[in-house]
Structure formats: C-alpha cells, structure tokens
PDB file of C-alpha atoms in Angstrom:
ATOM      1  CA  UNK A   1     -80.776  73.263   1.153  1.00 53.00           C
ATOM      2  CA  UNK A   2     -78.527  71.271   3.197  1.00 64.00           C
ATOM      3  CA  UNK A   3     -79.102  67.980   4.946  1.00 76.00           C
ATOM      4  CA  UNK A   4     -76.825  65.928   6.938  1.00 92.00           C
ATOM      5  CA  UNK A   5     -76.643  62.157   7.698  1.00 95.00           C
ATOM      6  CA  UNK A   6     -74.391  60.172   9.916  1.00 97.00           C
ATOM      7  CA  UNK A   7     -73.522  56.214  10.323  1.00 96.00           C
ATOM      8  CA  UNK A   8     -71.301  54.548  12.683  1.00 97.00           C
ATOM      9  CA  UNK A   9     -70.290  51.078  11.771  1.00 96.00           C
ATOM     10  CA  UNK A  10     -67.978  48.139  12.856  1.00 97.00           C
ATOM     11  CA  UNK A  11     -65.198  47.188  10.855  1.00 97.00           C
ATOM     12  CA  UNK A  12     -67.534  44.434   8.976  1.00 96.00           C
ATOM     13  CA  UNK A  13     -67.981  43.693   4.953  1.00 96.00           C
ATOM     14  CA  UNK A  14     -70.974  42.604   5.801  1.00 95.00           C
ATOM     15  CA  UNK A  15     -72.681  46.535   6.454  1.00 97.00           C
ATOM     16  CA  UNK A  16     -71.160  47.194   2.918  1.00 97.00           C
ATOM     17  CA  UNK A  17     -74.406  46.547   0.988  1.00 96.00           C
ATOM     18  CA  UNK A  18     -75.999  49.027   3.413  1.00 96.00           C
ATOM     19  CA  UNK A  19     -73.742  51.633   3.077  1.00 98.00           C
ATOM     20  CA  UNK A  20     -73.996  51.125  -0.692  1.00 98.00           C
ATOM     21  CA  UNK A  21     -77.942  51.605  -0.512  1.00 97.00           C
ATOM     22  CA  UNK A  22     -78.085  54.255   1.635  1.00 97.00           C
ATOM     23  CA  UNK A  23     -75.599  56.426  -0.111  1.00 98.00           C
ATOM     24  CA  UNK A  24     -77.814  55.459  -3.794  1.00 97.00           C
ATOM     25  CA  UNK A  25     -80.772  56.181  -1.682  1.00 97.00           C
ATOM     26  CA  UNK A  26     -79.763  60.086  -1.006  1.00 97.00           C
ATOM     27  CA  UNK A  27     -78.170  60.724  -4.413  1.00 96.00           C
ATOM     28  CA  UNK A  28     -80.862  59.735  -5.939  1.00 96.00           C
ATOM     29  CA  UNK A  29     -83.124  62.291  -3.040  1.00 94.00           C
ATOM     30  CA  UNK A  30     -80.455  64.921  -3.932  1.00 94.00           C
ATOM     31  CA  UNK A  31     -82.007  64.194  -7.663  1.00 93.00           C
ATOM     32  CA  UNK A  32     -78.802  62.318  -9.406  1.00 96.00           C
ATOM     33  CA  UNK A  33     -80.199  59.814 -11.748  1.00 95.00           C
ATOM     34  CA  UNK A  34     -79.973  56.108 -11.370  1.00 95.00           C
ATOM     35  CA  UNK A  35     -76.848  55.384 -12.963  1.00 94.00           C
ATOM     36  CA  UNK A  36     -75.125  58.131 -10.999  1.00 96.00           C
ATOM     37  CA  UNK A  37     -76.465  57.337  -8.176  1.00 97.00           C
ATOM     38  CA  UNK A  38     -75.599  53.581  -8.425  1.00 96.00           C
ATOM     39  CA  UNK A  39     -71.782  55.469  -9.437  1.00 97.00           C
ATOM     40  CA  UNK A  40     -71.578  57.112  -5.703  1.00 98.00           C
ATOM     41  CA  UNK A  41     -72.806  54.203  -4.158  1.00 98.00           C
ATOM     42  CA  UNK A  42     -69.823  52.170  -5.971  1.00 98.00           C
ATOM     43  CA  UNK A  43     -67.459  55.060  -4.558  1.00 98.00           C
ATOM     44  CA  UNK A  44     -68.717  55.188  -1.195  1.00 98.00           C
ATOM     45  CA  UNK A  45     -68.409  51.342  -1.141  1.00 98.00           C
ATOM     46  CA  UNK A  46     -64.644  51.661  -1.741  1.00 97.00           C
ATOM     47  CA  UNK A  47     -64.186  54.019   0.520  1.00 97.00           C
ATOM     48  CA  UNK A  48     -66.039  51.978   3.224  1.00 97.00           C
ATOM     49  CA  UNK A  49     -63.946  48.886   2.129  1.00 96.00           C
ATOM     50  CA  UNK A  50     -61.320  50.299   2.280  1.00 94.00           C
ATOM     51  CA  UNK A  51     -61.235  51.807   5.840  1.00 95.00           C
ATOM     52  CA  UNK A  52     -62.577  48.697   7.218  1.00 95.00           C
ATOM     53  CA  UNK A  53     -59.550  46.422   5.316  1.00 93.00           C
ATOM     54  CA  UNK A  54     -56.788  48.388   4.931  1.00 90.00           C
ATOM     55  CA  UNK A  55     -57.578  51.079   7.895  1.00 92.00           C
ATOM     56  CA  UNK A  56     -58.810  48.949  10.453  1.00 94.00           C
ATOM     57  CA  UNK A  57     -58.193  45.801   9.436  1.00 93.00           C
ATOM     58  CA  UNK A  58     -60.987  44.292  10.276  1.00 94.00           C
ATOM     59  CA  UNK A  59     -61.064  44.257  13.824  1.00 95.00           C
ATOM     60  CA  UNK A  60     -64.442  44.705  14.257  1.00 94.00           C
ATOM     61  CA  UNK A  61     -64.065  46.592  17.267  1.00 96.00           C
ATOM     62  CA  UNK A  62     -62.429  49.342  14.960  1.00 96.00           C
ATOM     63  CA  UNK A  63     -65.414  51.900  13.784  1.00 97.00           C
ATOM     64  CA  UNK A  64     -66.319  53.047  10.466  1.00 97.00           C
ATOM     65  CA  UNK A  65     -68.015  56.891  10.331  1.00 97.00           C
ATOM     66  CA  UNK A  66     -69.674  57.604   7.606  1.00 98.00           C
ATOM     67  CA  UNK A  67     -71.255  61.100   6.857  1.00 98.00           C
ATOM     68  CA  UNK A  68     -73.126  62.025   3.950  1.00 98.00           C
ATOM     69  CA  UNK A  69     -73.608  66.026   3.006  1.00 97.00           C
ATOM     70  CA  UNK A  70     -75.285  68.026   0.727  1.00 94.00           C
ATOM     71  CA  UNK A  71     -75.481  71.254   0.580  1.00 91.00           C
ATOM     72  CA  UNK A  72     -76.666  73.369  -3.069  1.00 89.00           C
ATOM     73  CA  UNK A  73     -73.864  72.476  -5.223  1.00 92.00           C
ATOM     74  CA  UNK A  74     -72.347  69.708  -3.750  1.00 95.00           C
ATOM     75  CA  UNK A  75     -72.867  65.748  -2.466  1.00 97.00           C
ATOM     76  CA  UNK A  76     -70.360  65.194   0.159  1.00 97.00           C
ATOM     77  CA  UNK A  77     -69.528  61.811   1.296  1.00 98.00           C
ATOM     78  CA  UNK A  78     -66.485  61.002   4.614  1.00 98.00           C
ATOM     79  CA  UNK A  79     -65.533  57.690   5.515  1.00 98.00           C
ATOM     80  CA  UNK A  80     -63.046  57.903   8.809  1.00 97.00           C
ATOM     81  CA  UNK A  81     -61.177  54.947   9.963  1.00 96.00           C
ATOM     82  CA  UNK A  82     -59.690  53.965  13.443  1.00 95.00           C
ATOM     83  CA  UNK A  83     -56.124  52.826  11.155  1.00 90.00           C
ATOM     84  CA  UNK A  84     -52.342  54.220  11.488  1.00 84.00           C
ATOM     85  CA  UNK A  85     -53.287  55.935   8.412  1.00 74.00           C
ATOM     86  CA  UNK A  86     -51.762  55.751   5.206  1.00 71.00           C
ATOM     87  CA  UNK A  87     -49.691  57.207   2.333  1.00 72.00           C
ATOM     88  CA  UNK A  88     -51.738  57.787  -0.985  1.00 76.00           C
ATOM     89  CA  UNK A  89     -48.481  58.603  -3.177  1.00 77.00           C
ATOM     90  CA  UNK A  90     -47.243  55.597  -2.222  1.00 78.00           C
ATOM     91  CA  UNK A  91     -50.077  53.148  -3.878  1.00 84.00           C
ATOM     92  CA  UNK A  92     -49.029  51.727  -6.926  1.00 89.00           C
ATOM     93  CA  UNK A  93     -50.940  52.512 -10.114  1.00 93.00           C
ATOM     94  CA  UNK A  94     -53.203  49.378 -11.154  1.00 95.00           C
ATOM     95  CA  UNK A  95     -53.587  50.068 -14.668  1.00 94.00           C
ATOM     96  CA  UNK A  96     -49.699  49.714 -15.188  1.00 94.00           C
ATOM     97  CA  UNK A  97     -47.611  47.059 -16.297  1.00 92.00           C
ATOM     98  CA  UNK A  98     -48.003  43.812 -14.583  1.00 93.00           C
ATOM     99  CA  UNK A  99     -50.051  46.030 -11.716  1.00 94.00           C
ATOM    100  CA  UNK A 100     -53.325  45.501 -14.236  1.00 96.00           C
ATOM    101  CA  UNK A 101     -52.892  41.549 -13.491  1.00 95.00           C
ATOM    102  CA  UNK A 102     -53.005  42.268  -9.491  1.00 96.00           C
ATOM    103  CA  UNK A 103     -55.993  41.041  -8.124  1.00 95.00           C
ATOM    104  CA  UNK A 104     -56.641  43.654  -5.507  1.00 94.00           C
ATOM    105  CA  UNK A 105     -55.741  47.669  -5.450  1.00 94.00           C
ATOM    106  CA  UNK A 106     -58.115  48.714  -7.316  1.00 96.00           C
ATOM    107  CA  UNK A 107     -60.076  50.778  -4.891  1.00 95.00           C
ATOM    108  CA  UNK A 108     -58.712  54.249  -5.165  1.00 96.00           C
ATOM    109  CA  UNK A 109     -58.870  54.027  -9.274  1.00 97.00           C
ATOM    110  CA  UNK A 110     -62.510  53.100  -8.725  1.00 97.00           C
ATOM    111  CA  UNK A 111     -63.261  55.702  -6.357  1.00 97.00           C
ATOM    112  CA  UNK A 112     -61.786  58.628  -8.534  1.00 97.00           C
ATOM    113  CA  UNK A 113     -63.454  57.262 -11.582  1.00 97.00           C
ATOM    114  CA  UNK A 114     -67.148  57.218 -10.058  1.00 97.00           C
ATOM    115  CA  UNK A 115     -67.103  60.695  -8.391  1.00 98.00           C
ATOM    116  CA  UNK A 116     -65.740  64.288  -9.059  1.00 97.00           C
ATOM    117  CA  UNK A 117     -63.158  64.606  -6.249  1.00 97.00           C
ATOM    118  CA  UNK A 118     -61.467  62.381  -4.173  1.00 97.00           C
ATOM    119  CA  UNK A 119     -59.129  63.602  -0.952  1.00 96.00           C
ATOM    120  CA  UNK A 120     -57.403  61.871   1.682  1.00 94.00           C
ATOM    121  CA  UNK A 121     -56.713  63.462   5.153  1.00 92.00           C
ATOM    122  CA  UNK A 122     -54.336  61.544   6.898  1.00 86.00           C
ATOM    123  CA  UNK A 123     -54.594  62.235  11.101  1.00 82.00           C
ATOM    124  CA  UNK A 124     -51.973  61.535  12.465  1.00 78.00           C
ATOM    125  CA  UNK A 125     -52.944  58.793  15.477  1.00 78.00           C
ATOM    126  CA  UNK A 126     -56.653  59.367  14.045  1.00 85.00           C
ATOM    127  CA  UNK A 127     -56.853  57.313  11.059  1.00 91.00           C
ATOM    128  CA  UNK A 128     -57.699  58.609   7.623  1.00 94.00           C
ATOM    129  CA  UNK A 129     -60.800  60.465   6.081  1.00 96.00           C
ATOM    130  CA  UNK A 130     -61.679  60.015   2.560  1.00 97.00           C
ATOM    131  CA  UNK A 131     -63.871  62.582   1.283  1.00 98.00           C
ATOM    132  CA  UNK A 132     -65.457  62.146  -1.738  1.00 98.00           C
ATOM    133  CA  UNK A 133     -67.843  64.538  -3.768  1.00 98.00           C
ATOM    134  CA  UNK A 134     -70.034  64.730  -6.841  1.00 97.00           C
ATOM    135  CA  UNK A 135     -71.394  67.818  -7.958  1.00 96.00           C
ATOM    136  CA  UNK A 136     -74.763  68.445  -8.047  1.00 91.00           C
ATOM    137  CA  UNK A 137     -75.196  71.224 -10.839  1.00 74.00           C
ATOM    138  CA  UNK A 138     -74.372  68.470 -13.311  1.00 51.00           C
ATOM    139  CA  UNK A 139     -75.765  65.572 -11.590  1.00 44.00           C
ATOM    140  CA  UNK A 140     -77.532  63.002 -14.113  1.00 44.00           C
ATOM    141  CA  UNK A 141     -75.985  64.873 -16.731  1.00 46.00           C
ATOM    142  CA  UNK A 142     -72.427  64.983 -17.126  1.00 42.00           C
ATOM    143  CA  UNK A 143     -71.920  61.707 -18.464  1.00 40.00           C
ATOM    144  CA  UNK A 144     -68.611  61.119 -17.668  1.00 43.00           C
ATOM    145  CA  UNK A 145     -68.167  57.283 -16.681  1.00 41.00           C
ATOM    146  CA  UNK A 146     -70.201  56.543 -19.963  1.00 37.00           C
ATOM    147  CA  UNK A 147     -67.983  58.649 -22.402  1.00 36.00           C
ATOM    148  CA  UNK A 148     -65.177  55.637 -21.987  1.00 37.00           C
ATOM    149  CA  UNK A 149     -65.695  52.982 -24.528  1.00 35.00           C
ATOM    150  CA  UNK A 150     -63.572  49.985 -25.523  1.00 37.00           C
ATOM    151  CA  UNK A 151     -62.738  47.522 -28.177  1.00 39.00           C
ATOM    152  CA  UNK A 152     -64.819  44.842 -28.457  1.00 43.00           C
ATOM    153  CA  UNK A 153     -64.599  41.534 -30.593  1.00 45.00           C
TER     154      UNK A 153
ATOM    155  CA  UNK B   1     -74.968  36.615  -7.462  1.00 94.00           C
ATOM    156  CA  UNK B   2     -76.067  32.824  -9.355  1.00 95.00           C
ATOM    157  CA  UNK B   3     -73.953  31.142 -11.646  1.00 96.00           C
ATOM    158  CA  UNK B   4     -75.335  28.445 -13.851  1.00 96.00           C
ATOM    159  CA  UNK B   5     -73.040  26.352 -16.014  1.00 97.00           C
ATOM    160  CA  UNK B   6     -74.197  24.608 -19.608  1.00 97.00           C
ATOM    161  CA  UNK B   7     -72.316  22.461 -21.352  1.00 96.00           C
ATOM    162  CA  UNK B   8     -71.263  23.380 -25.412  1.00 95.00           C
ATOM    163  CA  UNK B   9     -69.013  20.040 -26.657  1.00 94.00           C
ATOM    164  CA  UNK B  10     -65.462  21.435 -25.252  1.00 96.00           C
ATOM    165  CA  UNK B  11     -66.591  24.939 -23.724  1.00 98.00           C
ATOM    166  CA  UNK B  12     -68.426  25.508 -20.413  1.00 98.00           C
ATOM    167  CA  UNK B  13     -70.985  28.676 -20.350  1.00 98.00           C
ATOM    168  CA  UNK B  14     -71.097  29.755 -16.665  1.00 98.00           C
ATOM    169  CA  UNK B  15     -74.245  32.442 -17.078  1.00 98.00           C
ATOM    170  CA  UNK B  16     -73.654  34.463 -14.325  1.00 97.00           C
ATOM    171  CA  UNK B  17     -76.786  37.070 -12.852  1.00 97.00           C
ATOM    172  CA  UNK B  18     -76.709  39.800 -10.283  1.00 96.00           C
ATOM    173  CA  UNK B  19     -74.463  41.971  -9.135  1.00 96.00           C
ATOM    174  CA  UNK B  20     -70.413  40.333  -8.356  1.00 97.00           C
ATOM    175  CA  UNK B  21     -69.082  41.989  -5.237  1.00 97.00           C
ATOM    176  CA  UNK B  22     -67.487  41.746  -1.940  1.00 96.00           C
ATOM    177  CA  UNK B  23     -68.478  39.300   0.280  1.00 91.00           C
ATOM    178  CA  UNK B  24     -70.677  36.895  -1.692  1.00 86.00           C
ATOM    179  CA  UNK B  25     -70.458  37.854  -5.299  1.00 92.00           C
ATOM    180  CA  UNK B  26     -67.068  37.221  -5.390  1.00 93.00           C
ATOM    181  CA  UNK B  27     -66.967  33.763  -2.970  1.00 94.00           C
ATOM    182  CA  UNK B  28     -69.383  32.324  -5.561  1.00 96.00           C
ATOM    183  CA  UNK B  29     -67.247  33.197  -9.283  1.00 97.00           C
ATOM    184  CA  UNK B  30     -64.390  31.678  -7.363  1.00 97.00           C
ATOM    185  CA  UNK B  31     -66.463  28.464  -6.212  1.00 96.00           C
ATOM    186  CA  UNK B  32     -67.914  28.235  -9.809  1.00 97.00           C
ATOM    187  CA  UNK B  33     -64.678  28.493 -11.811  1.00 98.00           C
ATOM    188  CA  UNK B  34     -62.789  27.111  -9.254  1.00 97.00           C
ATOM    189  CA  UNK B  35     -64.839  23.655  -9.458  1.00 97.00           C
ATOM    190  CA  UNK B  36     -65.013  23.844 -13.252  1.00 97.00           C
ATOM    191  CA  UNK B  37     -61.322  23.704 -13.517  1.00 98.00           C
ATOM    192  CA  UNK B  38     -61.023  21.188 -10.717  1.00 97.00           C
ATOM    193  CA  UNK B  39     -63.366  19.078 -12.744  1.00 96.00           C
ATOM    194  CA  UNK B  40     -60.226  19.563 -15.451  1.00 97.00           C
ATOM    195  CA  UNK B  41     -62.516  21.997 -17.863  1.00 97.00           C
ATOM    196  CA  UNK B  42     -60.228  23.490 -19.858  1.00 97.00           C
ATOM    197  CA  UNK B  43     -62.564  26.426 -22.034  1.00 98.00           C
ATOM    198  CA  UNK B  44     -64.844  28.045 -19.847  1.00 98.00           C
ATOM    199  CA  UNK B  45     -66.866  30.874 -21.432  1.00 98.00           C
ATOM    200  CA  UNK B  46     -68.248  33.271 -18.233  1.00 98.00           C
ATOM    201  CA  UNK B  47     -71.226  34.953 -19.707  1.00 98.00           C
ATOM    202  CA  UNK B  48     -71.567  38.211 -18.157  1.00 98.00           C
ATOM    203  CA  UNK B  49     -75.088  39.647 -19.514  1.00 97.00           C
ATOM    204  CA  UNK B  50     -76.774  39.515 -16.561  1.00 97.00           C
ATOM    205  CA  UNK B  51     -74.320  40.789 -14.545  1.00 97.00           C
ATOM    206  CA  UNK B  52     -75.435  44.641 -13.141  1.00 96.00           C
ATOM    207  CA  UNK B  53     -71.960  45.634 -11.585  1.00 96.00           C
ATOM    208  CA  UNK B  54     -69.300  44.399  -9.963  1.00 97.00           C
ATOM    209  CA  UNK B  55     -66.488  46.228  -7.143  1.00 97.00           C
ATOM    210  CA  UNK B  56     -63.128  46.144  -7.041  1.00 97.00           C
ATOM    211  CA  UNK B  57     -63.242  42.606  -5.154  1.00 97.00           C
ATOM    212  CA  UNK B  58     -65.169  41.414  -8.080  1.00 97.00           C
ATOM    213  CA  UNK B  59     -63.067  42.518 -10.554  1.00 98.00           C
ATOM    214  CA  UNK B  60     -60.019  41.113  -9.011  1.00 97.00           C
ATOM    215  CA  UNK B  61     -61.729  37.675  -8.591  1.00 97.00           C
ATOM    216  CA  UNK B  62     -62.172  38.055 -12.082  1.00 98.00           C
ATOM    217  CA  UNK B  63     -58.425  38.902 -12.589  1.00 98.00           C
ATOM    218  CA  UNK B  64     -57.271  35.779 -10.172  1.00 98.00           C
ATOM    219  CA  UNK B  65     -60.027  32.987 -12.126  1.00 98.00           C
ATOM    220  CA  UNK B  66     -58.185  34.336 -14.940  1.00 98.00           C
ATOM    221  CA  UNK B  67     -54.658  33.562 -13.369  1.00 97.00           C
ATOM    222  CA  UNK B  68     -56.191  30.375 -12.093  1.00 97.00           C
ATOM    223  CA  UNK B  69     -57.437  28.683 -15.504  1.00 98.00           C
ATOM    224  CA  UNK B  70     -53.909  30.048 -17.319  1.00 97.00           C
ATOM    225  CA  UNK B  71     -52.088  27.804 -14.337  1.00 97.00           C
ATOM    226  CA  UNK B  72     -54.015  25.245 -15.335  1.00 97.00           C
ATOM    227  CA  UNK B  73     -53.382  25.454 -18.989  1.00 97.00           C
ATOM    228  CA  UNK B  74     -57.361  26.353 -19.683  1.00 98.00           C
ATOM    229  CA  UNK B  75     -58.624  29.039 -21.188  1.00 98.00           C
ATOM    230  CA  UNK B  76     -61.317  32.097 -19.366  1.00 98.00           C
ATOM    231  CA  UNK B  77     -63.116  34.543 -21.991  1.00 98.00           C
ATOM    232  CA  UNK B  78     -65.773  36.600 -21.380  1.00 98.00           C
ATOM    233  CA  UNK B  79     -68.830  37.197 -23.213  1.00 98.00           C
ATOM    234  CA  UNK B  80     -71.569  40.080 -23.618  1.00 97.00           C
ATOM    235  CA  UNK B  81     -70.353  42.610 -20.242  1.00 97.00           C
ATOM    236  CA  UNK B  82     -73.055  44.703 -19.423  1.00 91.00           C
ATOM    237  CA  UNK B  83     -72.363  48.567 -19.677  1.00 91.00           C
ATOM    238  CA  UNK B  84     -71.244  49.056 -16.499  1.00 94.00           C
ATOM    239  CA  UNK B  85     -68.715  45.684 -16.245  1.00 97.00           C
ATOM    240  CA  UNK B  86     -67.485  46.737 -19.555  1.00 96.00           C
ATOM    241  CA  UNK B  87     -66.978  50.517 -18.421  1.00 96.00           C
ATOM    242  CA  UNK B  88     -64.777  49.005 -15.368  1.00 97.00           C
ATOM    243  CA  UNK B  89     -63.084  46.175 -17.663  1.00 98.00           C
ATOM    244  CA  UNK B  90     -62.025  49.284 -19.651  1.00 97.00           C
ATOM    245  CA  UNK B  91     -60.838  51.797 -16.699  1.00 97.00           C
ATOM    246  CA  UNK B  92     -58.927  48.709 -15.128  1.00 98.00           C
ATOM    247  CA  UNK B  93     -57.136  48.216 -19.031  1.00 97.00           C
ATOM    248  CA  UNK B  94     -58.536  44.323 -18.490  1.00 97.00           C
ATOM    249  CA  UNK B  95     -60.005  44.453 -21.828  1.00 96.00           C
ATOM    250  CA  UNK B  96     -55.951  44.065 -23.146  1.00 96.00           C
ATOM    251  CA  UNK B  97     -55.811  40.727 -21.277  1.00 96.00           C
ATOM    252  CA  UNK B  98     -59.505  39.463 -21.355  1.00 97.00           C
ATOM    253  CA  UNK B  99     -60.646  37.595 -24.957  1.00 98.00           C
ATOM    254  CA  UNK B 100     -64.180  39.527 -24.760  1.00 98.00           C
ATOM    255  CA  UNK B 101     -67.291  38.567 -27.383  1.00 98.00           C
ATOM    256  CA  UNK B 102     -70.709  40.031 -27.792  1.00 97.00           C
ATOM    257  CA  UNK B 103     -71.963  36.863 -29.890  1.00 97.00           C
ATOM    258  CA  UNK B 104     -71.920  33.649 -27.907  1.00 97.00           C
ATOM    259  CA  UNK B 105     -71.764  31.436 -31.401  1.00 97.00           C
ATOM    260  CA  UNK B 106     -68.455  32.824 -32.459  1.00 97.00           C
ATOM    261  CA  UNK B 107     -66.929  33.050 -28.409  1.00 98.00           C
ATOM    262  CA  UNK B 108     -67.656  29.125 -28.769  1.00 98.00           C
ATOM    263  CA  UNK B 109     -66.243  28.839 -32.011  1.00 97.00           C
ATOM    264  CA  UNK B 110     -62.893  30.618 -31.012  1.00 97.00           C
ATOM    265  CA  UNK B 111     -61.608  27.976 -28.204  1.00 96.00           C
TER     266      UNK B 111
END
C-alpha cells in the first residue's frame, strides 16, 4: 500500500522541528517503532538542514521539497534544494583525525547512521536531492543504531 | 532545552533537560557554558540525563563548549548521556576526547 506526502518549505531552521515531526509521525503510521521512528526523523532533519544551509543558504526565498514515500517494502524520504549543488566525495570524514574536533560536518555521518540508504543526485542548475530510505520489512526490529556501544567510566 | 546550574565546592553541574538541537537547543548550551566560564568557572560538569537527543548542531556546540573551556584553561566532562546522546557521542568517536561518568560522586571527585 503506497501513500505519498509532499511539503514545500522556505529555506528557514525554524520549519525544522516540523519536518522532524511529521516525518516521526508517518514512520511511526508505516508501523516503525518509536525509537526508529525518532531515527528517520533525525535523518530527515539533516537532510532538511542541510539543503536549507549548505544548498540554499538560507535565503529564504530558496525552497525546500520534501516528499515522503512508502510503498510495501520501503520508507522513502527526498529533500531537493534550490543550491549549485554539491560534491559528496569531496566532504571530509568527521570521525578522522582532528576532523572529530570540528564543530560542524557532521550531517551526512548522521544521516547514513539513522537510515538504510542514503543517495545524492546532484542536478546540474537544479540543486541536489537527498534520498533517504529505511526498510520496512525490518522496521522496529533491526536494531542497528543500538548494537554500537562505548566505553564508559 | 533548560539548563540549570548547582554549585559542588569547585565544580559547576549544569543539568541540562530536553532535547539539544538546531536553533534553540544549541543557542542555550552555548549561553549556559558560555556565562559559566565568563564568570571564570573553571570545572563544569554538564549533566546530560535528561537530555532525549541532540543533532548534529548540538553535538558540535558540544564539541566548540569543549574547545571553549580548554581556551580558557577549564575543564568540560560529561556525565550520565542518555542512550541516544551516548549512541551519537560514540558514532562521532567524541567519547576519545570527552571525560564521560555515569556516577555524579566520582565525576565530582575527578576535577
């Protein structure tokens, strides 16, 4: 069963929080428990942030489009900027070296840690999608932000 | 987000509540450390416990109140992340820098 649902947004961190909600909202409709839901909402809010900073930057004027999909196997989330577009290969890694001590950059590492796929479609003159997707056959289930643990004093 | 500070001898708890992210979240750590370390505080304990996530904006105001108090010649530590912060203090390899406790007795004792 499929069902579609579209935003349009200016380039403002303020509609953050909403996108957030709403994209918690359907994961958890598409039957992804709460902490994966609350995991594709901190995805999609990347992916929002980072079209509306690094995409558009911030010219409010600039619009945000944000599509969420589902379909039987798959939640399917787009986030299209107005930007130049940008080069993925050429980010820096955050978790290395003195990159872990940057205070921003972290966005893409978030986004590919929360969710199952993450892909970047540069158009050229059109700005960049960022699609992102969770599967929904092992939604609630999988685990897979929890199985990373630390050391703790 | 709310941050309250308390007052141990030398150490500052900041306990901070809600969710640390862009926009608001983030404003407010800065303002709180920011003013504690202005005040010339030089151990400040940020107790995260009642913190349910933060973004990437959060964590990086983490990262720069962390640059902030070194400049300073204080000392930041963290105490009792919640599952999530800790998940992200681990992805982001922050939990190499970050002096992080679980009991707030023996994060005071260690400044």
């Amino acid at each position: 069963m499929g069902r579609n649902v579209k935003l349009r947004l200016a380039s403002r961190i303020g509609y953050v929080d909403l996108v957030h909600e709403m994209a918690e909202s359907l994961a958890r409709e598409a039957r992804f428990t709460k902490p994966e839901a609350l995991n594709i909402g901190l995805a999609v809010r990347e992916a929002v942030i980072n079209a509306m900073k690094h995409g558009n930057g911030l010219d409010a004027a600039k619009m945000v489009d944000v599509e969420f999909r589902r379909n039987a196997s798959t939640f399917r989330v787009l986030v299209k900027d107005q930007g130049p577009g940008f080069d993925e290969a050429r980010m820096s890694d955050p978790c290395e070296g003195a990159n872990v001590l940057r205070t921003s950059g972290r966005g893409i590492l978030f986004m590919k840690h929360f969710v199952d796929r993450v892909a970047f479609q540069r158009r050229r003159g059109k700005g960049t999608v960022v699609v992102l997707e969770k599967r929904l056959d092992n939604g609630g289930r999988n685990g897979r932000s929890a199985a990373i643990t630390g050391r703790r004093r | 987000m709310k941050a309250n500070a308390r007052h141990h001898g030398k150490v500052t708890v900041v306990d901070l509540s809600g969710k640390i992210t862009i926009g608001e979240g983030d404003l407010k750590l800065r303002q709180a450390v920011g003013g504690l370390l202005d005040e010339g505080r030089k151990n400040v304990l940020l107790n995260l416990g009642g913190v349910s996530y933060m973004d990437s904006a959060g964590i990086g105001e983490l990262v720069a109140c962390y640059k902030r108090a070194t400049e300073k010649g204080a000392s930041l530590k963290l105490l009792n992340p919640s599952g999530k912060v800790q998940d992200l203090l681990v992805l982001t390899k922050l939990q190499e820098i970050f002096d992080i406790y679980r009991d707030e007795r023996e994060a005071l004792a260690s400044f």
